[in-house]
Structures are given as structure tokens and as C-alpha cells.
Coordinates of C-alpha atoms in Angstrom, one line a residue:
M742 CA -47.6 -27.8 43.2
E743 CA -47.3 -27.7 39.4
H744 CA -46.8 -23.9 39.5
I745 CA -43.9 -24.2 42.0
S746 CA -40.6 -24.6 40.3
T747 CA -38.6 -27.8 40.8
T748 CA -35.7 -25.7 42.0
T749 CA -37.9 -24.1 44.7
L750 CA -39.0 -27.6 45.8
I751 CA -35.4 -28.9 46.0
V752 CA -34.4 -25.9 48.0
T753 CA -37.3 -26.4 50.3
L754 CA -36.5 -30.1 50.6
I755 CA -32.9 -29.2 51.6
V756 CA -34.3 -26.8 54.2
M757 CA -36.5 -29.6 55.6
V758 CA -33.5 -31.9 55.9
V759 CA -31.5 -29.2 57.8
I760 CA -34.5 -28.6 60.1
S761 CA -34.7 -32.4 60.7
A762 CA -31.0 -32.4 61.5
Y763 CA -31.5 -29.5 64.0
F764 CA -34.2 -31.5 65.8
S765 CA -32.2 -34.7 65.9
G766 CA -29.0 -32.9 67.1
S767 CA -30.9 -30.8 69.6
E768 CA -32.5 -33.9 71.2
T769 CA -29.2 -35.7 71.6
G770 CA -27.4 -32.6 72.8
M771 CA -30.1 -31.8 75.4
M772 CA -30.2 -35.4 76.7
T773 CA -26.5 -36.0 76.9
L774 CA -25.6 -32.8 78.8
N775 CA -23.8 -33.1 82.1
R776 CA -26.6 -32.2 84.5
Y777 CA -24.2 -31.2 87.3
R778 CA -22.2 -28.9 85.0
L779 CA -25.5 -27.5 83.7
R780 CA -26.8 -26.7 87.2
H781 CA -23.5 -25.1 88.1
M782 CA -23.5 -22.9 85.1
A783 CA -27.1 -21.9 85.6
K784 CA -26.3 -21.0 89.2
Q785 CA -23.3 -18.9 87.9
G786 CA -25.9 -16.9 85.9
N787 CA -25.3 -18.4 82.4
R788 CA -28.5 -17.5 80.6
Q789 CA -28.2 -20.3 78.1
A790 CA -27.7 -22.8 80.9
K791 CA -30.8 -21.4 82.6
R792 CA -32.9 -21.7 79.5
V793 CA -31.7 -25.3 78.8
E794 CA -32.3 -26.2 82.5
K795 CA -35.9 -24.9 82.2
L796 CA -36.5 -27.0 79.0
L797 CA -35.1 -30.1 80.8
R798 CA -37.4 -29.7 83.8
K799 CA -40.1 -31.4 81.7
P800 CA -38.2 -33.8 79.4
D801 CA -41.4 -35.4 78.2
R802 CA -42.5 -32.1 76.7
L803 CA -39.1 -31.5 75.1
I804 CA -39.1 -35.0 73.6
S805 CA -42.7 -34.5 72.3
L806 CA -41.6 -31.2 70.7
V807 CA -38.6 -32.8 69.0
L808 CA -40.6 -35.8 67.8
I809 CA -43.5 -33.8 66.5
G810 CA -41.2 -31.3 64.8
N811 CA -39.0 -34.0 63.3
N812 CA -41.9 -36.0 62.0
L813 CA -43.5 -32.9 60.5
V814 CA -40.4 -31.9 58.5
N815 CA -39.6 -35.5 57.6
I816 CA -43.1 -36.1 56.2
L817 CA -43.0 -32.8 54.3
A818 CA -39.5 -33.8 53.0
S819 CA -40.9 -37.1 51.8
A820 CA -43.8 -35.5 50.0
L821 CA -41.5 -32.9 48.4
G822 CA -39.0 -35.6 47.4
T823 CA -41.7 -37.6 45.8
I824 CA -42.9 -34.7 43.8
V825 CA -39.4 -33.8 42.7
G826 CA -38.6 -37.4 41.8
M827 CA -41.7 -37.7 39.7
R828 CA -41.0 -34.5 37.9
L829 CA -37.5 -35.5 37.1
Y830 CA -37.9 -39.3 36.5
G831 CA -41.6 -40.0 36.0
D832 CA -43.1 -42.9 37.9
A833 CA -39.6 -44.3 38.6
G834 CA -38.9 -41.1 40.5
V835 CA -40.9 -42.4 43.5
A836 CA -38.5 -45.2 44.0
I837 CA -35.5 -43.1 43.3
A838 CA -36.7 -40.3 45.7
T839 CA -37.4 -42.9 48.4
G840 CA -33.9 -44.4 48.2
V841 CA -32.1 -41.1 48.0
L842 CA -34.2 -39.4 50.7
T843 CA -33.8 -42.4 53.0
F844 CA -30.0 -42.2 52.7
V845 CA -29.9 -38.4 53.0
V846 CA -32.2 -38.3 56.1
L847 CA -30.4 -41.2 57.8
V848 CA -26.9 -39.8 57.3
F849 CA -27.4 -36.1 57.3
A850 CA -30.5 -35.6 59.5
E851 CA -30.0 -38.4 62.0
V852 CA -26.6 -40.0 62.4
L853 CA -24.3 -37.0 61.7
P854 CA -26.2 -34.5 63.9
K855 CA -26.6 -37.0 66.7
T856 CA -22.9 -37.9 66.6
I857 CA -21.9 -34.2 66.7
A858 CA -24.3 -33.5 69.5
A859 CA -23.1 -36.5 71.6
L860 CA -19.5 -35.3 71.2
Y861 CA -20.3 -31.6 71.9
P862 CA -23.6 -31.5 73.9
E863 CA -23.1 -27.9 75.2
K864 CA -22.2 -26.5 71.9
V865 CA -25.4 -28.0 70.4
A866 CA -27.9 -27.7 73.3
Y867 CA -27.2 -24.1 74.3
P868 CA -27.7 -22.5 70.9
S869 CA -30.6 -24.8 70.0
S870 CA -32.4 -23.8 73.2
L871 CA -32.9 -20.4 71.6
L872 CA -35.4 -21.9 69.1
L873 CA -36.6 -24.8 71.2
A874 CA -38.0 -22.6 74.0
P875 CA -40.4 -20.6 71.8
L876 CA -41.2 -23.6 69.7
Q877 CA -42.2 -25.5 72.8
I878 CA -44.7 -22.8 73.6
L879 CA -46.0 -22.7 70.0
M880 CA -46.4 -26.4 69.7
M881 CA -47.7 -27.0 73.2
P882 CA -51.2 -27.9 72.1
L883 CA -49.9 -30.7 69.8
G884 CA -47.5 -31.8 72.6
V885 CA -50.3 -32.0 75.1
V886 CA -52.4 -34.2 72.8
A887 CA -49.4 -36.5 72.1
Q888 CA -48.5 -36.8 75.8
H889 CA -52.1 -37.5 76.7
H890 CA -52.4 -40.2 74.1
Y891 CA -49.1 -41.8 75.2
S892 CA -49.9 -41.6 78.9
H893 CA -53.1 -43.5 78.3
S894 CA -51.6 -46.1 76.0
D895 CA -50.6 -49.7 76.8
A896 CA -47.0 -48.9 75.8
H897 CA -46.7 -46.3 78.6
D898 CA -48.1 -48.8 81.1
G899 CA -45.6 -51.3 80.0
Y900 CA -42.8 -48.8 80.3
K901 CA -43.9 -47.8 83.8
N902 CA -44.1 -51.5 84.9
R903 CA -40.6 -52.2 83.5
Y904 CA -39.3 -49.1 85.3
R905 CA -40.9 -50.3 88.6
R906 CA -39.6 -53.9 88.1
E907 CA -36.1 -52.7 87.4
R908 CA -36.1 -50.7 90.6
G909 CA -37.8 -53.3 92.7
L910 CA -41.0 -51.3 93.1
K911 CA -44.5 -52.6 93.4
Q912 CA -46.2 -53.0 90.0
R913 CA -49.8 -52.1 89.4

């Protein structure tokens, strides 16, 4: 990494934060869409609505994609932030980068995109589906591994039992 300029690392870091914001906003936009309106628009022939509807048929895959994508870019952003911090401020740069990056990711890659997506779900979900659909195919192997791990975990069993309990269904 020493041969890569600090400017290039900072630009890449900013790109990672933007991608993280995309994943965060996309998740909220997709999950807060009015399903009746979506179905109506899809039946009317709206291609974007059809694409979103297809993504939402398997919400577990969509959530896996968003979580994997967001974690990948956030981990990369963290590594880049640490390198930049150390280059600019020495050993103290690690602490500085941690503080700054925590604030930046929280505000600009989590809260702000989720708030915008909650207010305007169609304006976020429809365009974001253009990238999510092919990404879902590309990242399917990772998603399958994540889903398999989750579906065989105690956390998943606890969730299923809580779901059954809340609906008055028989628990296993």
C-alpha cells in the first residue's frame, strides 16, 4: 500500500462510504415499499416495479446481499481509514481514523441514506434495483453460505420460535 498515494486512498475511502450508503438506503427503500402499490405497478407493466418485486420474492437473499455488501465495503473502508490515519498522524492516526470513520459511516452511510429511503422508498428502491439484481446473482455463492449458516444457528431457531409464539403456533 506504500506505493499508492494517500489521495488515491482517500478517494477510494470516500467511494466505499458512498457504496455503503447505497446498500443501507437500498435495504430500507426495498423493505419499506408499499407492497400493494408495487404489485399494482408491476401489473401495469412497470419494469422497475417488476424487477423490485422479483428481488423481494426472496427477502432473505436480498438482506444477505445487502449485509454482505455493506460489511465488505465497511471493512475495506476501515482498513483504508487506518492506513490514511497512520500516514497522516502516525500511531495516533489509528484512533483518529476510528473516531472520524465511525462518525462518517454512522451519519453518511447509515442514518442519512436510511432516512431518505424511508421517506422516498420508490425513488430509492426502483433505481437501486438496477444494481442489486445483477449483484444478487454475482454474490449468490456468498449469500447461500451465509443463509445456510444462519438457518442452522441457534439464533435462527430462537427467531422461528418467537415468530410461532407470537402467532400462537406450536413450537418445536
